[in-house]
JSON list of C-alpha atoms in Angstrom, two decimals:
[
{"chain": "A", "resi": 1, "resn": "ASN", "atom": "CA", "xyz": [-8.30, -24.27, 36.58]},
{"chain": "A", "resi": 2, "resn": "ILE", "atom": "CA", "xyz": [-5.79, -22.06, 33.86]},
{"chain": "A", "resi": 3, "resn": "THR", "atom": "CA", "xyz": [-3.34, -20.70, 36.31]},
{"chain": "A", "resi": 4, "resn": "SER", "atom": "CA", "xyz": [-1.43, -18.95, 34.14]},
{"chain": "A", "resi": 5, "resn": "PHE", "atom": "CA", "xyz": [-1.53, -17.04, 30.52]},
{"chain": "A", "resi": 6, "resn": "PRO", "atom": "CA", "xyz": [0.06, -13.86, 30.39]},
{"chain": "A", "resi": 7, "resn": "ALA", "atom": "CA", "xyz": [-1.88, -10.66, 29.26]},
{"chain": "A", "resi": 8, "resn": "ILE", "atom": "CA", "xyz": [-0.03, -10.35, 25.00]},
{"chain": "A", "resi": 9, "resn": "ALA", "atom": "CA", "xyz": [0.89, -7.07, 24.46]},
{"chain": "A", "resi": 10, "resn": "ASP", "atom": "CA", "xyz": [0.01, -4.86, 21.33]},
{"chain": "A", "resi": 11, "resn": "GLN", "atom": "CA", "xyz": [1.58, -6.34, 18.10]},
{"chain": "A", "resi": 12, "resn": "VAL", "atom": "CA", "xyz": [2.68, -5.26, 14.74]},
{"chain": "A", "resi": 13, "resn": "ALA", "atom": "CA", "xyz": [0.99, -7.44, 11.99]},
{"chain": "A", "resi": 14, "resn": "THR", "atom": "CA", "xyz": [4.74, -9.46, 11.15]},
{"chain": "A", "resi": 15, "resn": "SER", "atom": "CA", "xyz": [4.70, -10.50, 14.13]},
{"chain": "A", "resi": 16, "resn": "THR", "atom": "CA", "xyz": [5.01, -14.04, 15.22]},
{"chain": "A", "resi": 17, "resn": "VAL", "atom": "CA", "xyz": [3.63, -14.90, 18.81]},
{"chain": "A", "resi": 18, "resn": "GLY", "atom": "CA", "xyz": [4.16, -17.99, 20.93]},
{"chain": "A", "resi": 19, "resn": "LEU", "atom": "CA", "xyz": [0.80, -19.11, 23.01]},
{"chain": "A", "resi": 20, "resn": "ALA", "atom": "CA", "xyz": [1.73, -20.34, 26.30]},
{"chain": "A", "resi": 21, "resn": "ALA", "atom": "CA", "xyz": [-0.53, -21.38, 29.55]},
{"chain": "A", "resi": 22, "resn": "THR", "atom": "CA", "xyz": [-0.37, -23.42, 32.58]},
{"chain": "A", "resi": 23, "resn": "ALA", "atom": "CA", "xyz": [-3.73, -25.36, 34.24]},
{"chain": "A", "resi": 24, "resn": "SER", "atom": "CA", "xyz": [-3.42, -26.85, 37.33]},
{"chain": "A", "resi": 25, "resn": "SER", "atom": "CA", "xyz": [-4.69, -30.01, 36.22]},
{"chain": "A", "resi": 26, "resn": "GLY", "atom": "CA", "xyz": [-0.50, -30.56, 34.60]},
{"chain": "A", "resi": 27, "resn": "LEU", "atom": "CA", "xyz": [-3.37, -31.06, 31.02]},
{"chain": "A", "resi": 28, "resn": "ALA", "atom": "CA", "xyz": [-2.14, -29.36, 28.18]},
{"chain": "A", "resi": 29, "resn": "VAL", "atom": "CA", "xyz": [-4.51, -25.98, 27.49]},
{"chain": "A", "resi": 30, "resn": "GLU", "atom": "CA", "xyz": [-5.81, -25.71, 23.81]},
{"chain": "A", "resi": 31, "resn": "PHE", "atom": "CA", "xyz": [-5.25, -21.72, 22.33]},
{"chain": "A", "resi": 32, "resn": "ALA", "atom": "CA", "xyz": [-8.29, -20.68, 19.65]},
{"chain": "A", "resi": 33, "resn": "VAL", "atom": "CA", "xyz": [-8.86, -17.33, 17.72]},
{"chain": "A", "resi": 34, "resn": "GLY", "atom": "CA", "xyz": [-11.89, -15.65, 19.75]},
{"chain": "A", "resi": 35, "resn": "SER", "atom": "CA", "xyz": [-11.72, -12.86, 17.04]},
{"chain": "A", "resi": 36, "resn": "GLY", "atom": "CA", "xyz": [-10.14, -10.80, 14.81]},
{"chain": "A", "resi": 37, "resn": "PRO", "atom": "CA", "xyz": [-7.51, -10.91, 12.58]},
{"chain": "A", "resi": 38, "resn": "ALA", "atom": "CA", "xyz": [-5.20, -14.05, 13.67]},
{"chain": "A", "resi": 39, "resn": "ALA", "atom": "CA", "xyz": [-4.16, -17.64, 12.93]},
{"chain": "A", "resi": 40, "resn": "ILE", "atom": "CA", "xyz": [-3.30, -20.38, 15.32]},
{"chain": "A", "resi": 41, "resn": "SER", "atom": "CA", "xyz": [-0.95, -22.84, 13.83]},
{"chain": "A", "resi": 42, "resn": "GLY", "atom": "CA", "xyz": [0.87, -25.87, 15.42]},
{"chain": "A", "resi": 43, "resn": "GLY", "atom": "CA", "xyz": [-0.99, -25.24, 18.02]},
{"chain": "A", "resi": 44, "resn": "THR", "atom": "CA", "xyz": [0.66, -22.18, 19.75]},
{"chain": "A", "resi": 45, "resn": "ASN", "atom": "CA", "xyz": [2.07, -20.45, 16.72]},
{"chain": "A", "resi": 46, "resn": "LEU", "atom": "CA", "xyz": [-0.20, -16.99, 16.57]},
{"chain": "A", "resi": 47, "resn": "THR", "atom": "CA", "xyz": [0.03, -14.88, 13.30]},
{"chain": "A", "resi": 48, "resn": "PHE", "atom": "CA", "xyz": [-1.44, -12.22, 11.76]},
{"chain": "A", "resi": 49, "resn": "THR", "atom": "CA", "xyz": [-3.44, -11.42, 8.81]},
{"chain": "A", "resi": 50, "resn": "GLY", "atom": "CA", "xyz": [-4.37, -8.03, 9.19]},
{"chain": "A", "resi": 51, "resn": "ALA", "atom": "CA", "xyz": [-5.09, -5.03, 11.81]},
{"chain": "A", "resi": 52, "resn": "GLY", "atom": "CA", "xyz": [-7.50, -4.47, 14.32]},
{"chain": "A", "resi": 53, "resn": "THR", "atom": "CA", "xyz": [-8.62, -6.57, 17.93]},
{"chain": "A", "resi": 54, "resn": "VAL", "atom": "CA", "xyz": [-7.88, -10.05, 18.35]},
{"chain": "A", "resi": 55, "resn": "SER", "atom": "CA", "xyz": [-8.83, -12.29, 20.96]},
{"chain": "A", "resi": 56, "resn": "ILE", "atom": "CA", "xyz": [-7.08, -15.40, 21.87]},
{"chain": "A", "resi": 57, "resn": "VAL", "atom": "CA", "xyz": [-9.06, -18.00, 24.30]},
{"chain": "A", "resi": 58, "resn": "ALA", "atom": "CA", "xyz": [-7.27, -20.76, 26.24]},
{"chain": "A", "resi": 59, "resn": "SER", "atom": "CA", "xyz": [-9.03, -23.24, 27.41]},
{"chain": "A", "resi": 60, "resn": "GLN", "atom": "CA", "xyz": [-8.74, -27.06, 28.82]},
{"chain": "A", "resi": 61, "resn": "PRO", "atom": "CA", "xyz": [-11.07, -29.35, 27.87]},
{"chain": "A", "resi": 62, "resn": "GLY", "atom": "CA", "xyz": [-10.73, -31.26, 30.98]},
{"chain": "A", "resi": 63, "resn": "ASN", "atom": "CA", "xyz": [-10.67, -35.87, 31.03]},
{"chain": "A", "resi": 64, "resn": "ALA", "atom": "CA", "xyz": [-11.28, -38.65, 32.64]},
{"chain": "A", "resi": 65, "resn": "THR", "atom": "CA", "xyz": [-10.09, -37.34, 36.12]},
{"chain": "A", "resi": 66, "resn": "TYR", "atom": "CA", "xyz": [-10.02, -33.50, 35.96]},
{"chain": "A", "resi": 67, "resn": "ALA", "atom": "CA", "xyz": [-13.37, -31.43, 34.85]},
{"chain": "A", "resi": 68, "resn": "PRO", "atom": "CA", "xyz": [-12.69, -28.98, 32.36]},
{"chain": "A", "resi": 69, "resn": "ALA", "atom": "CA", "xyz": [-11.28, -25.26, 33.14]},
{"chain": "A", "resi": 70, "resn": "ALA", "atom": "CA", "xyz": [-12.95, -22.32, 32.10]},
{"chain": "A", "resi": 71, "resn": "ASN", "atom": "CA", "xyz": [-11.76, -20.39, 29.21]},
{"chain": "A", "resi": 72, "resn": "LEU", "atom": "CA", "xyz": [-9.61, -17.29, 29.74]},
{"chain": "A", "resi": 73, "resn": "THR", "atom": "CA", "xyz": [-9.35, -14.85, 26.90]},
{"chain": "A", "resi": 74, "resn": "ASN", "atom": "CA", "xyz": [-6.22, -12.21, 25.97]},
{"chain": "A", "resi": 75, "resn": "SER", "atom": "CA", "xyz": [-8.09, -9.27, 23.43]},
{"chain": "A", "resi": 76, "resn": "PHE", "atom": "CA", "xyz": [-5.03, -7.20, 22.37]},
{"chain": "A", "resi": 77, "resn": "ASN", "atom": "CA", "xyz": [-4.23, -4.44, 19.09]},
{"chain": "A", "resi": 78, "resn": "VAL", "atom": "CA", "xyz": [-2.66, -5.46, 16.23]},
{"chain": "A", "resi": 79, "resn": "THR", "atom": "CA", "xyz": [-1.08, -2.39, 13.95]},
{"chain": "A", "resi": 80, "resn": "LYS", "atom": "CA", "xyz": [-0.48, -2.57, 10.29]},
{"chain": "A", "resi": 81, "resn": "ALA", "atom": "CA", "xyz": [3.40, -2.71, 9.74]},
{"chain": "A", "resi": 82, "resn": "THR", "atom": "CA", "xyz": [5.58, -0.02, 8.12]},
{"chain": "A", "resi": 83, "resn": "GLY", "atom": "CA", "xyz": [6.08, -0.70, 4.52]},
{"chain": "A", "resi": 84, "resn": "VAL", "atom": "CA", "xyz": [8.88, 1.78, 2.39]},
{"chain": "A", "resi": 85, "resn": "VAL", "atom": "CA", "xyz": [7.20, 3.67, -0.94]},
{"chain": "A", "resi": 86, "resn": "SER", "atom": "CA", "xyz": [9.90, 4.59, -3.25]},
{"chain": "A", "resi": 87, "resn": "LEU", "atom": "CA", "xyz": [8.14, 6.94, -6.62]},
{"chain": "A", "resi": 88, "resn": "ASN", "atom": "CA", "xyz": [9.75, 6.35, -9.64]},
{"chain": "A", "resi": 89, "resn": "ASN", "atom": "CA", "xyz": [9.92, 8.05, -12.95]},
{"chain": "A", "resi": 90, "resn": "LEU", "atom": "CA", "xyz": [9.34, 11.58, -11.70]},
{"chain": "A", "resi": 91, "resn": "SER", "atom": "CA", "xyz": [11.24, 13.70, -14.64]},
{"chain": "A", "resi": 92, "resn": "GLN", "atom": "CA", "xyz": [9.29, 12.97, -17.67]},
{"chain": "A", "resi": 93, "resn": "THR", "atom": "CA", "xyz": [8.67, 14.82, -21.52]},
{"chain": "A", "resi": 94, "resn": "TYR", "atom": "CA", "xyz": [5.82, 15.19, -23.41]},
{"chain": "A", "resi": 95, "resn": "ASP", "atom": "CA", "xyz": [4.82, 13.06, -26.10]},
{"chain": "A", "resi": 96, "resn": "GLY", "atom": "CA", "xyz": [0.72, 12.75, -25.87]},
{"chain": "A", "resi": 97, "resn": "THR", "atom": "CA", "xyz": [0.56, 9.81, -23.52]},
{"chain": "A", "resi": 98, "resn": "ALA", "atom": "CA", "xyz": [-0.33, 9.61, -19.94]},
{"chain": "A", "resi": 99, "resn": "ARG", "atom": "CA", "xyz": [2.49, 10.30, -17.76]},
{"chain": "A", "resi": 100, "resn": "ILE", "atom": "CA", "xyz": [2.49, 7.31, -15.71]},
{"chain": "A", "resi": 101, "resn": "VAL", "atom": "CA", "xyz": [4.47, 7.41, -11.90]},
{"chain": "A", "resi": 102, "resn": "THR", "atom": "CA", "xyz": [5.61, 3.64, -10.71]},
{"chain": "A", "resi": 103, "resn": "ALA", "atom": "CA", "xyz": [6.13, 2.91, -7.07]},
{"chain": "A", "resi": 104, "resn": "THR", "atom": "CA", "xyz": [8.54, 0.09, -5.94]},
{"chain": "A", "resi": 105, "resn": "THR", "atom": "CA", "xyz": [8.39, -1.15, -1.81]},
{"chain": "A", "resi": 106, "resn": "THR", "atom": "CA", "xyz": [9.88, -2.37, 1.25]},
{"chain": "A", "resi": 107, "resn": "PRO", "atom": "CA", "xyz": [9.14, -5.38, 1.22]},
{"chain": "A", "resi": 108, "resn": "THR", "atom": "CA", "xyz": [8.18, -6.28, -2.58]},
{"chain": "A", "resi": 109, "resn": "GLY", "atom": "CA", "xyz": [5.37, -6.73, -4.11]},
{"chain": "A", "resi": 110, "resn": "LEU", "atom": "CA", "xyz": [2.92, -4.54, -1.96]},
{"chain": "A", "resi": 111, "resn": "THR", "atom": "CA", "xyz": [0.05, -3.05, -3.83]},
{"chain": "A", "resi": 112, "resn": "VAL", "atom": "CA", "xyz": [0.53, 0.92, -4.17]},
{"chain": "A", "resi": 113, "resn": "SER", "atom": "CA", "xyz": [-2.26, 3.63, -4.92]},
{"chain": "A", "resi": 114, "resn": "ILE", "atom": "CA", "xyz": [-1.00, 6.34, -6.86]},
{"chain": "A", "resi": 115, "resn": "THR", "atom": "CA", "xyz": [-2.92, 10.19, -7.55]},
{"chain": "A", "resi": 116, "resn": "TYR", "atom": "CA", "xyz": [-1.75, 12.98, -9.16]},
{"chain": "A", "resi": 117, "resn": "ASN", "atom": "CA", "xyz": [-2.23, 16.50, -7.66]},
{"chain": "A", "resi": 118, "resn": "GLY", "atom": "CA", "xyz": [-5.46, 13.63, -5.92]},
{"chain": "A", "resi": 119, "resn": "SER", "atom": "CA", "xyz": [-6.39, 12.48, -8.73]},
{"chain": "A", "resi": 120, "resn": "GLY", "atom": "CA", "xyz": [-6.11, 8.50, -9.98]},
{"chain": "A", "resi": 121, "resn": "THR", "atom": "CA", "xyz": [-5.65, 9.82, -13.54]},
{"chain": "A", "resi": 122, "resn": "ALA", "atom": "CA", "xyz": [-2.24, 10.19, -14.79]},
{"chain": "A", "resi": 123, "resn": "PRO", "atom": "CA", "xyz": [-1.54, 13.84, -16.24]},
{"chain": "A", "resi": 124, "resn": "THR", "atom": "CA", "xyz": [-0.92, 13.92, -19.79]},
{"chain": "A", "resi": 125, "resn": "ASN", "atom": "CA", "xyz": [0.29, 17.84, -20.00]},
{"chain": "A", "resi": 126, "resn": "ALA", "atom": "CA", "xyz": [3.52, 19.84, -19.77]},
{"chain": "A", "resi": 127, "resn": "GLY", "atom": "CA", "xyz": [3.59, 20.97, -15.73]},
{"chain": "A", "resi": 128, "resn": "SER", "atom": "CA", "xyz": [4.10, 20.19, -12.53]},
{"chain": "A", "resi": 129, "resn": "TYR", "atom": "CA", "xyz": [1.88, 17.44, -10.57]},
{"chain": "A", "resi": 130, "resn": "THR", "atom": "CA", "xyz": [1.69, 16.32, -6.92]},
{"chain": "A", "resi": 131, "resn": "VAL", "atom": "CA", "xyz": [2.16, 12.41, -6.66]},
{"chain": "A", "resi": 132, "resn": "SER", "atom": "CA", "xyz": [1.42, 10.46, -3.60]},
{"chain": "A", "resi": 133, "resn": "GLY", "atom": "CA", "xyz": [1.54, 6.86, -3.21]},
{"chain": "A", "resi": 134, "resn": "THR", "atom": "CA", "xyz": [-0.47, 4.95, -0.70]},
{"chain": "A", "resi": 135, "resn": "ILE", "atom": "CA", "xyz": [0.47, 1.31, 0.09]},
{"chain": "A", "resi": 136, "resn": "ASN", "atom": "CA", "xyz": [-2.68, -0.92, -0.30]},
{"chain": "A", "resi": 137, "resn": "ASP", "atom": "CA", "xyz": [-1.95, -3.97, 1.68]},
{"chain": "A", "resi": 138, "resn": "ALA", "atom": "CA", "xyz": [-4.24, -5.89, 4.98]},
{"chain": "A", "resi": 139, "resn": "ILE", "atom": "CA", "xyz": [-0.54, -6.01, 6.38]},
{"chain": "A", "resi": 140, "resn": "TYR", "atom": "CA", "xyz": [1.60, -2.57, 5.77]},
{"chain": "A", "resi": 141, "resn": "GLN", "atom": "CA", "xyz": [1.36, 0.92, 5.53]},
{"chain": "A", "resi": 142, "resn": "GLY", "atom": "CA", "xyz": [3.66, 3.59, 3.78]},
{"chain": "A", "resi": 143, "resn": "PHE", "atom": "CA", "xyz": [3.30, 6.94, 1.76]},
{"chain": "A", "resi": 144, "resn": "ALA", "atom": "CA", "xyz": [5.14, 8.62, -0.43]},
{"chain": "A", "resi": 145, "resn": "SER", "atom": "CA", "xyz": [4.61, 11.83, -2.16]},
{"chain": "A", "resi": 146, "resn": "ASP", "atom": "CA", "xyz": [6.96, 13.68, -4.49]},
{"chain": "A", "resi": 147, "resn": "SER", "atom": "CA", "xyz": [6.85, 15.56, -7.57]},
{"chain": "A", "resi": 148, "resn": "LEU", "atom": "CA", "xyz": [6.21, 14.70, -11.48]},
{"chain": "A", "resi": 149, "resn": "VAL", "atom": "CA", "xyz": [7.87, 17.00, -13.74]},
{"chain": "A", "resi": 150, "resn": "VAL", "atom": "CA", "xyz": [6.41, 16.83, -17.69]},
{"chain": "A", "resi": 151, "resn": "SER", "atom": "CA", "xyz": [8.58, 19.08, -19.90]},
{"chain": "A", "resi": 152, "resn": "LYS", "atom": "CA", "xyz": [7.54, 20.45, -22.93]},
{"chain": "A", "resi": 153, "resn": "GLY", "atom": "CA", "xyz": [8.61, 17.88, -25.67]},
{"chain": "A", "resi": 154, "resn": "ALA", "atom": "CA", "xyz": [10.09, 19.01, -29.17]},
{"chain": "A", "resi": 155, "resn": "ALA", "atom": "CA", "xyz": [7.84, 20.07, -32.13]},
{"chain": "A", "resi": 156, "resn": "THR", "atom": "CA", "xyz": [9.23, 20.53, -35.32]},
{"chain": "A", "resi": 157, "resn": "VAL", "atom": "CA", "xyz": [7.50, 23.72, -36.86]},
{"chain": "A", "resi": 158, "resn": "THR", "atom": "CA", "xyz": [6.48, 23.69, -41.03]},
{"chain": "A", "resi": 159, "resn": "LEU", "atom": "CA", "xyz": [5.89, 27.15, -42.43]},
{"chain": "A", "resi": 160, "resn": "GLY", "atom": "CA", "xyz": [3.71, 27.28, -45.75]},
{"chain": "A", "resi": 161, "resn": "SER", "atom": "CA", "xyz": [2.42, 29.50, -48.54]},
{"chain": "A", "resi": 162, "resn": "LEU", "atom": "CA", "xyz": [5.22, 31.29, -48.09]},
{"chain": "A", "resi": 163, "resn": "THR", "atom": "CA", "xyz": [5.17, 32.43, -52.21]},
{"chain": "A", "resi": 164, "resn": "GLN", "atom": "CA", "xyz": [2.90, 34.59, -52.70]},
{"chain": "A", "resi": 165, "resn": "THR", "atom": "CA", "xyz": [2.24, 37.01, -55.61]},
{"chain": "A", "resi": 166, "resn": "TYR", "atom": "CA", "xyz": [1.37, 40.30, -54.09]},
{"chain": "A", "resi": 167, "resn": "ASP", "atom": "CA", "xyz": [-2.13, 41.71, -54.96]},
{"chain": "A", "resi": 168, "resn": "GLY", "atom": "CA", "xyz": [-2.63, 44.78, -52.47]},
{"chain": "A", "resi": 169, "resn": "THR", "atom": "CA", "xyz": [-4.12, 42.81, -49.78]},
{"chain": "A", "resi": 170, "resn": "PRO", "atom": "CA", "xyz": [-2.70, 40.80, -46.92]},
{"chain": "A", "resi": 171, "resn": "LYS", "atom": "CA", "xyz": [-1.28, 38.01, -47.02]},
{"chain": "A", "resi": 172, "resn": "SER", "atom": "CA", "xyz": [-0.82, 34.81, -44.69]},
{"chain": "A", "resi": 173, "resn": "ALA", "atom": "CA", "xyz": [1.48, 31.86, -43.51]},
{"chain": "A", "resi": 174, "resn": "THR", "atom": "CA", "xyz": [0.37, 28.69, -42.65]},
{"chain": "A", "resi": 175, "resn": "ALA", "atom": "CA", "xyz": [2.16, 26.92, -39.82]},
{"chain": "A", "resi": 176, "resn": "THR", "atom": "CA", "xyz": [1.54, 23.33, -38.53]},
{"chain": "A", "resi": 177, "resn": "THR", "atom": "CA", "xyz": [3.45, 21.53, -35.54]},
{"chain": "A", "resi": 178, "resn": "VAL", "atom": "CA", "xyz": [4.58, 17.78, -35.36]},
{"chain": "A", "resi": 179, "resn": "PRO", "atom": "CA", "xyz": [5.72, 16.47, -32.01]},
{"chain": "A", "resi": 180, "resn": "VAL", "atom": "CA", "xyz": [9.23, 15.32, -32.83]},
{"chain": "A", "resi": 181, "resn": "GLY", "atom": "CA", "xyz": [8.92, 11.36, -31.37]}
]
């Protein structure tokens, strides 16, 4: 029989767990992932590939002297680890193109989904926008929110039709603007 296979506490997805169990026969106990986002390396090193419920099965297959022991299963929950999101480029100037906010993460390199006032499309107009960055990763979770402020851009105004001859009718001037930069 397998006499000891201690319960495994709930884990964070970045954890590594050393598996241990004993059998009354003294034979080695083997481990397998019964279900869930986990992997075993080196026979006893348990790591995780995501969040969810994990079941680990301990077995002792027996030998010429001892019959196989009944399998024992330990189940526990794995939660995502916390990552940090930092939003960048939150103060920009209108230039007619999309004003894109970037994000950095700790640990580095995590994928972040960014929304602007709830939309995935970056704004082009001047104004203030609520920006949210959410980590999209199997092992990490995290969120940040801030404001993107797009200030008005500078423009050159050119007036035209300023020289006209009086003929008793109302006269109009024209104006054109061109963004600077």
